[in-house]
mmCIF file of C-alpha atoms in Angstrom:
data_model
loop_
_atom_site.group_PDB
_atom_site.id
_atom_site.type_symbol
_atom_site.label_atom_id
_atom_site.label_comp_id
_atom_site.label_asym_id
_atom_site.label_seq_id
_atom_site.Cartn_x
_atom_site.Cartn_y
_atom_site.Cartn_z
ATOM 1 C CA UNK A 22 -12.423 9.770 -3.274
ATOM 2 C CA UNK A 23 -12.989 10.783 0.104
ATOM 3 C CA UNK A 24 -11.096 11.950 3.567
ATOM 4 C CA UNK A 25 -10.650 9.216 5.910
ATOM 5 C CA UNK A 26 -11.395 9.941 9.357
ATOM 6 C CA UNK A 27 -9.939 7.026 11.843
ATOM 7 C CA UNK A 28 -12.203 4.615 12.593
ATOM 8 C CA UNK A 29 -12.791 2.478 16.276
ATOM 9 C CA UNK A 30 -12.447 -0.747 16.921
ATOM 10 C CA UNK A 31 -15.978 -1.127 18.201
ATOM 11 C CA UNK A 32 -16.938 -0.255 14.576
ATOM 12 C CA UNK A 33 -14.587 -2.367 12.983
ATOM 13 C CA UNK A 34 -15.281 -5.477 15.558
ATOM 14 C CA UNK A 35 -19.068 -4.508 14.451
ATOM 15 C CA UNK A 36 -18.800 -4.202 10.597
ATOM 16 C CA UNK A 37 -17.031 -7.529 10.701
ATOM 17 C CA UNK A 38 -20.074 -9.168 12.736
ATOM 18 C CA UNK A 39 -22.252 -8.093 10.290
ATOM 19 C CA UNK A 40 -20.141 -9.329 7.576
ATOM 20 C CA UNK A 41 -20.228 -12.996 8.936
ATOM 21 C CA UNK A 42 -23.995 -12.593 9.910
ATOM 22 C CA UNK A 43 -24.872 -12.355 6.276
ATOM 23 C CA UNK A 44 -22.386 -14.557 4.738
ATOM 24 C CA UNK A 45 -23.461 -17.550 7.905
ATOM 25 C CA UNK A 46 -27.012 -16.751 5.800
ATOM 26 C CA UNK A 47 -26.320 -17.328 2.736
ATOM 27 C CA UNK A 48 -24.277 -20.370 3.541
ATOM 28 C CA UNK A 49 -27.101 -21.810 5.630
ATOM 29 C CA UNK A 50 -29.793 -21.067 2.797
ATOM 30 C CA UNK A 51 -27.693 -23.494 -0.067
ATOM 31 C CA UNK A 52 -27.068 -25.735 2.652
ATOM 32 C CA UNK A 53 -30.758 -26.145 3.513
ATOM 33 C CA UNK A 54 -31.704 -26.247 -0.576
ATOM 34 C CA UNK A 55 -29.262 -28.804 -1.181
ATOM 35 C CA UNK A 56 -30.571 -31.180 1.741
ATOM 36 C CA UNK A 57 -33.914 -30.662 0.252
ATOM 37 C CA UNK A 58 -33.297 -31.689 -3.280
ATOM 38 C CA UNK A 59 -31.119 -34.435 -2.094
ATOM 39 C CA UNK A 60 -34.174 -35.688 0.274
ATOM 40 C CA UNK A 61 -36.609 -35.051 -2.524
ATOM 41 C CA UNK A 62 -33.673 -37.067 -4.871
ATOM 42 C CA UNK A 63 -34.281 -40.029 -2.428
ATOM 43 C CA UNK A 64 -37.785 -40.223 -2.251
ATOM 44 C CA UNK A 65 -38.085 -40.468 -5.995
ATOM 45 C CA UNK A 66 -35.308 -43.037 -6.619
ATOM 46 C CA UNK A 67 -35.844 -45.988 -8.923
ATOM 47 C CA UNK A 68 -36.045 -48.897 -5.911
ATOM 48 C CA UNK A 69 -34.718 -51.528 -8.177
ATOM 49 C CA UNK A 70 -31.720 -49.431 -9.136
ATOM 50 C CA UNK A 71 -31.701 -46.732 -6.041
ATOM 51 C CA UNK A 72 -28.574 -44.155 -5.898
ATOM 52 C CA UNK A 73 -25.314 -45.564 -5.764
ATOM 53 C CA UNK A 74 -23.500 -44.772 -2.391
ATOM 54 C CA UNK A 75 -20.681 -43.406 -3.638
ATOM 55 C CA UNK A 76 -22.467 -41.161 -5.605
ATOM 56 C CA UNK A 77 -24.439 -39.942 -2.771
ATOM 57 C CA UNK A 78 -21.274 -39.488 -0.731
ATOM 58 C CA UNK A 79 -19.503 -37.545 -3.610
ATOM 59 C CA UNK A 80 -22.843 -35.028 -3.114
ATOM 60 C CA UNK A 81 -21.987 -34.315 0.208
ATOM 61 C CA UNK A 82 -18.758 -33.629 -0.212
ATOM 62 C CA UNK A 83 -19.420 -31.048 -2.916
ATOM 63 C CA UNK A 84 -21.788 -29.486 -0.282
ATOM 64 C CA UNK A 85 -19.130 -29.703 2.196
ATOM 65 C CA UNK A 86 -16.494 -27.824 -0.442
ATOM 66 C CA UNK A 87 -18.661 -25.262 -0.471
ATOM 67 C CA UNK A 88 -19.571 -24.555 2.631
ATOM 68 C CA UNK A 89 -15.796 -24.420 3.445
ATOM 69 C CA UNK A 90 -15.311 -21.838 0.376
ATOM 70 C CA UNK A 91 -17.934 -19.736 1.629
ATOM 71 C CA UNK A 92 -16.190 -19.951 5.315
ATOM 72 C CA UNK A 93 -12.766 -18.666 3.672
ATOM 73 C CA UNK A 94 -13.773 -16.278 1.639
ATOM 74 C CA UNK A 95 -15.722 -14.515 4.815
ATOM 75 C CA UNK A 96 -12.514 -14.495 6.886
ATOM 76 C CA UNK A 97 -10.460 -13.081 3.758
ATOM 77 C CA UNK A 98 -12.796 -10.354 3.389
ATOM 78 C CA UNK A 99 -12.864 -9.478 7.409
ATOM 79 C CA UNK A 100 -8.750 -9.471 7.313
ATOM 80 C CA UNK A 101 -9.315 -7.122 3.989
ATOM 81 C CA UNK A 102 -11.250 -4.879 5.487
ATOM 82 C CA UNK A 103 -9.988 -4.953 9.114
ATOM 83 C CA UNK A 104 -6.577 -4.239 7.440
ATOM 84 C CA UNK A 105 -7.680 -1.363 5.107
ATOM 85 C CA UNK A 106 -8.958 -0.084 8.444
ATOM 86 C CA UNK A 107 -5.618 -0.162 9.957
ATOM 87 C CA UNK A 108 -4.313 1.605 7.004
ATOM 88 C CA UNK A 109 -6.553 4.511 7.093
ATOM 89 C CA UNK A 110 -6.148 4.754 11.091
ATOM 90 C CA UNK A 111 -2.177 4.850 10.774
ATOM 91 C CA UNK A 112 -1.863 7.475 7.789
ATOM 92 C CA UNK A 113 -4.469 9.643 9.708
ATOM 93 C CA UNK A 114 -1.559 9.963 12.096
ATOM 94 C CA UNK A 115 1.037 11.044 9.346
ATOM 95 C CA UNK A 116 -0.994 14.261 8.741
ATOM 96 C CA UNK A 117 1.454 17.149 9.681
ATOM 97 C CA UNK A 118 4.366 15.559 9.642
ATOM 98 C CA UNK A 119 7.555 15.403 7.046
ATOM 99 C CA UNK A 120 8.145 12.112 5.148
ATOM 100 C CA UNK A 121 10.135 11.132 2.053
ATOM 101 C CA UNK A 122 9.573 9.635 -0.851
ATOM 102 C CA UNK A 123 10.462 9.218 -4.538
ATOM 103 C CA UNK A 124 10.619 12.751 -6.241
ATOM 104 C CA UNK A 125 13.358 15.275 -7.400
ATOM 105 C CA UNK A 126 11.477 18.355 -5.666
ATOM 106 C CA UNK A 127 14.047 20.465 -3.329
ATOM 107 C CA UNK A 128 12.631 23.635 -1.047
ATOM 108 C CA UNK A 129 14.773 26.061 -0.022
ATOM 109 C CA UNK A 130 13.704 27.917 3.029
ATOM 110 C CA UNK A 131 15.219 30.354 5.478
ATOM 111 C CA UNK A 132 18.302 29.386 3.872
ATOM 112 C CA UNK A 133 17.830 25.313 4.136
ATOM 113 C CA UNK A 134 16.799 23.058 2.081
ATOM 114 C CA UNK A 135 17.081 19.136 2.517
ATOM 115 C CA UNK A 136 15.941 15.837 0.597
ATOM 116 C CA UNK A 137 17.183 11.956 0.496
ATOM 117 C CA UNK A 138 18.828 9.381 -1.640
ATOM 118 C CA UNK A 139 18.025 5.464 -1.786
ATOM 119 C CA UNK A 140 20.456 3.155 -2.804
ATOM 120 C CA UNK A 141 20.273 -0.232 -3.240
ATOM 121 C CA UNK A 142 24.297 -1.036 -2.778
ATOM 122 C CA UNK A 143 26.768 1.166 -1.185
ATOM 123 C CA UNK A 144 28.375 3.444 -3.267
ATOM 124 C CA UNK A 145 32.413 5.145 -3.228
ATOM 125 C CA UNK A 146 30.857 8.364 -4.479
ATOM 126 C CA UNK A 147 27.465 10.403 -4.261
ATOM 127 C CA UNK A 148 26.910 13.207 -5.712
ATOM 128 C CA UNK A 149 23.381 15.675 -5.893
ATOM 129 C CA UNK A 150 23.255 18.192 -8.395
ATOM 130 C CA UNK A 151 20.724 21.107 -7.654
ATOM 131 C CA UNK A 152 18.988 23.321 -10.632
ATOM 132 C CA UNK A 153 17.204 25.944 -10.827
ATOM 133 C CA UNK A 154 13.500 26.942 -11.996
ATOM 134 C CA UNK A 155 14.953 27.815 -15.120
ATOM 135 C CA UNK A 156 17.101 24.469 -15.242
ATOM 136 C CA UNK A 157 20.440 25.986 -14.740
ATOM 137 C CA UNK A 158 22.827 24.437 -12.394
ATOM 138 C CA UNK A 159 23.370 25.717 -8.991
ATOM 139 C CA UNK A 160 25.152 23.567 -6.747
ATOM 140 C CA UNK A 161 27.071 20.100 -6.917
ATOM 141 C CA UNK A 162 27.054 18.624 -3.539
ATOM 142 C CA UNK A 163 29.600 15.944 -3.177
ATOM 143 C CA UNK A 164 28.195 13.529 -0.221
ATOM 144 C CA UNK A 165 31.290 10.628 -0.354
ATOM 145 C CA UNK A 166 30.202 7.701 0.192
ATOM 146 C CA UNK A 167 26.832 5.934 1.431
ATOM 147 C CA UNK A 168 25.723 2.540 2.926
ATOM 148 C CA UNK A 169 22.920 0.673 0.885
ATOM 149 C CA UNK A 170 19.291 2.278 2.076
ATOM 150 C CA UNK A 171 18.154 6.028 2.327
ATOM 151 C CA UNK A 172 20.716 8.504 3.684
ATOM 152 C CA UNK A 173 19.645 11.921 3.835
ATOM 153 C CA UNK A 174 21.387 15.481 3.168
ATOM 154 C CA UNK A 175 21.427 19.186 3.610
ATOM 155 C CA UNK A 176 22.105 21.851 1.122
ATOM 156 C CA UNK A 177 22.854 25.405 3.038
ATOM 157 C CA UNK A 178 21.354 27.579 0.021
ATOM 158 C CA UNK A 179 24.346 28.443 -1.183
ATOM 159 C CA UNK A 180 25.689 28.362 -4.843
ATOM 160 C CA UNK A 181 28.479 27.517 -6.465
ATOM 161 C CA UNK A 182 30.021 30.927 -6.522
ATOM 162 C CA UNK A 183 29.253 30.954 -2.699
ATOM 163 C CA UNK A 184 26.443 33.485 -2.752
ATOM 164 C CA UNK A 185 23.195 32.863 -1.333
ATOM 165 C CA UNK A 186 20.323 31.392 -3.174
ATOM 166 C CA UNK A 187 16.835 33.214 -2.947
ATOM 167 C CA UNK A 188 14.581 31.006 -1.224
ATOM 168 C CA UNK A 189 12.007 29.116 -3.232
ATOM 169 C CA UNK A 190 11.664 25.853 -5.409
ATOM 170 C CA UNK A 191 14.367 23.657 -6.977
ATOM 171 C CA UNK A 192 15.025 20.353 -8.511
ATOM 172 C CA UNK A 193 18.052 17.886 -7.988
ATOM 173 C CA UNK A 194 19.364 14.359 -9.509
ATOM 174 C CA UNK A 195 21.823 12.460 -7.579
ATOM 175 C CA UNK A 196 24.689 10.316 -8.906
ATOM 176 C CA UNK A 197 26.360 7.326 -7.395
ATOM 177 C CA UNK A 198 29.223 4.988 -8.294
ATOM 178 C CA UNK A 199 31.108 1.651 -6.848
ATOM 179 C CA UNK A 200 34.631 1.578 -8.137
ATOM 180 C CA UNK A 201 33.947 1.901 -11.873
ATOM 181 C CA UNK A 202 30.414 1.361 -11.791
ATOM 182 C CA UNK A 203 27.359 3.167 -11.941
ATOM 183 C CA UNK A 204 25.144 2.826 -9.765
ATOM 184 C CA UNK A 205 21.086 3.976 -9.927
ATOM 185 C CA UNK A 206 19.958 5.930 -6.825
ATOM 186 C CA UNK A 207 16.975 7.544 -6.094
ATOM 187 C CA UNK A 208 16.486 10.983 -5.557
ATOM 188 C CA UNK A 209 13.876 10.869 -2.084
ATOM 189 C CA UNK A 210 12.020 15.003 -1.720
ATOM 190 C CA UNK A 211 11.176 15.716 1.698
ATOM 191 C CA UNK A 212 7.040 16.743 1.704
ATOM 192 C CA UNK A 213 4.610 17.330 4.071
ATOM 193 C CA UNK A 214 1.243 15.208 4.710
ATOM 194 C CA UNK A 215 -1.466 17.284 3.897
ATOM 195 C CA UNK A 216 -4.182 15.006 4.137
ATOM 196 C CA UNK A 217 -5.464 11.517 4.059
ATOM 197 C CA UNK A 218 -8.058 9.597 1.441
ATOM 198 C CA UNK A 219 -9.866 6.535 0.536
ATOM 199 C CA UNK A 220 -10.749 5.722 -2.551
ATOM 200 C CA UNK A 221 -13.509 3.811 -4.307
ATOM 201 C CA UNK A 222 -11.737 0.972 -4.324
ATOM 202 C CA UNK A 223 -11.206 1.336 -0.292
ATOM 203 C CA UNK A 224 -7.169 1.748 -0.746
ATOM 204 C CA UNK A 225 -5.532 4.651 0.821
ATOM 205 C CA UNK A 226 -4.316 7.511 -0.422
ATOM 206 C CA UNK A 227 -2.155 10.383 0.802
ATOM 207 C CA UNK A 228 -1.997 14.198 -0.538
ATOM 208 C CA UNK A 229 1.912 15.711 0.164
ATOM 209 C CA UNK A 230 2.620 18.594 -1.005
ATOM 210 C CA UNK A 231 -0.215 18.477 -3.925
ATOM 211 C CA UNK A 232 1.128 14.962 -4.996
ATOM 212 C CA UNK A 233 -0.839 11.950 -4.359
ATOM 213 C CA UNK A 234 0.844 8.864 -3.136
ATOM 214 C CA UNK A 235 0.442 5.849 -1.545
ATOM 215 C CA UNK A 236 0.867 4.619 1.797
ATOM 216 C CA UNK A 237 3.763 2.240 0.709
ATOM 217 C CA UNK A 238 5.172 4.956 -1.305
ATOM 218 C CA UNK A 239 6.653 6.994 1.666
ATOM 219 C CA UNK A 240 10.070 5.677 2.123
ATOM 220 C CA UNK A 241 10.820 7.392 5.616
ATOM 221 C CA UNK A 242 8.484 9.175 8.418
ATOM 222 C CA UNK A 243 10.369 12.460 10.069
#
C-alpha cells in the first residue's frame, strides 16, 4: 500500500495511449497469423472438394469476434484506470478536512463534541446515548424527530447531573422509533482525513483518525 499523490491529465491521457498502443499490437499480430493460416488453408485445399463458403465465412467472423473483444476490453481497462485516477485525485483533496462515516467514536474537546446519525425512514423519536471509557453512561440526548438521511448533532460536554465532562474519548449508540416501531439508525463519528492510499489492487484507501476506510465509506464531507 502506498500514498497517492494526484496525478495529471497529461499522464493519464499518456498511460492510456500506451495502453491502446500495445493492445492495437497484439490485436494486429492474431489478426495477421490468422490471415496467414487461412491463406496457407487455401493453397493446400483438396480442388475437387475445396472449402465450403460458409465455412470460410464462419472463419472470418470468429476473427472479427475477436478483434471486437480485444477492442472492448482496451476501452474497459482505459475507463478503469482513468477512473481509479479520478478517485485518487479527489480523496487527495479530502486530506485535512472533517467527514463522517459509520463508527460509534465521540471526541470531546474544549467542551464540544459532535457526530451523526443515518436513517433510512424518518423517525418520531431519536435518541444518542453517550458512555464513557469505562462504559458507564453519561448523557442521553433526546434529538425528536429526524427526516430519512444523515442529520447531525452536538453534545455540550455536559453530563447528566449537569457537570462538565473532562475532555477526551467517548462512545455513543443512537436509538430511533416510528410510532411503535423500531427503527435501525446508524451511529455516523465525525474524523479527520489523515491521509490518502492505493493499494495493490489500485483501489483507494483513506486513513481517518487511524481507521482505514474507503472512499464510498464517507457518508458526508465537512
Amino acid at each position: 500500500m502506498s500514498t497517492v499523490n494526484s496525478a495529471s491529465s497529461a499522464d493519464v491521457i499518456a498511460s492510456l495511449q500506451k495502453t491502446a498502443a500495445a493492445s492495437t499490437s497484439k490485436t494486429t499480430d492474431a489478426q495477421s497469423r490468422f490471415l496467414k493460416l487461412l491463406t496457407e488453408q487455401l493453397k493446400n485445399q483438396d480442388p475437387l472438394s475445396p472449402m465450403d463458403n460458409a465455412q470460410m465465412t464462419s472463419q472470418l467472423a470468429q476473427i472479427s469476434t475477436v478483434d471486437g473483444i480485444e477492442k472492448l476490453n482496451t476501452t474497459l481497462t482505459a475507463l478503469l484506470d482513468g477512473s481509479q485516477s479520478s478517485d485518487a485525485v479527489q480523496a487527495a483533496a479530502l486530506v485535512g478536512k472533517g467527514v463522517m462515516v459509520e463508527g460509534k467514536a465521540l471526541t470531546l474537546s474544549g467542551g464540544k463534541a459532535y457526530g451523526g446519525i443515518e436513517l433510512a425512514s424518518a423517525a418520531d423519536k431519536v435518541t444518542v446515548t453517550i458512555k464513557d471509557a469505562n462504559g458507564l453512561e453519561v448523557r442521553k440526548l433526546e434529538l425528536g424527530d429526524a427526516e430519512a438521511g444523515i442529520s447531525n448533532f452536538a453534545w455540550d460536554g455536559l453530563t447528566a447531573s449537569g457537570a462538565q465532562a473532562v475532555d477526551g474519548k467517548y462512545t455513543m449508540s443512537v436509538s430511533a422509533t416510528r410510532g411503535d416501531t423500531d427503527l435501525k439508525p446508524t451511529a455516523l463519528q465525525l474524523s479527520t482525513v489523515n491521509s490518502v492510499m492505493r493499494t495493490s489492487s489500485g483501489s483507494v484507501s483513506l486513513d481517518v483518525g487511524g481507521s482505514i476506510v474507503k472512499l464510498t465509506d464517507i457518508k458526508q464531507i465537512l
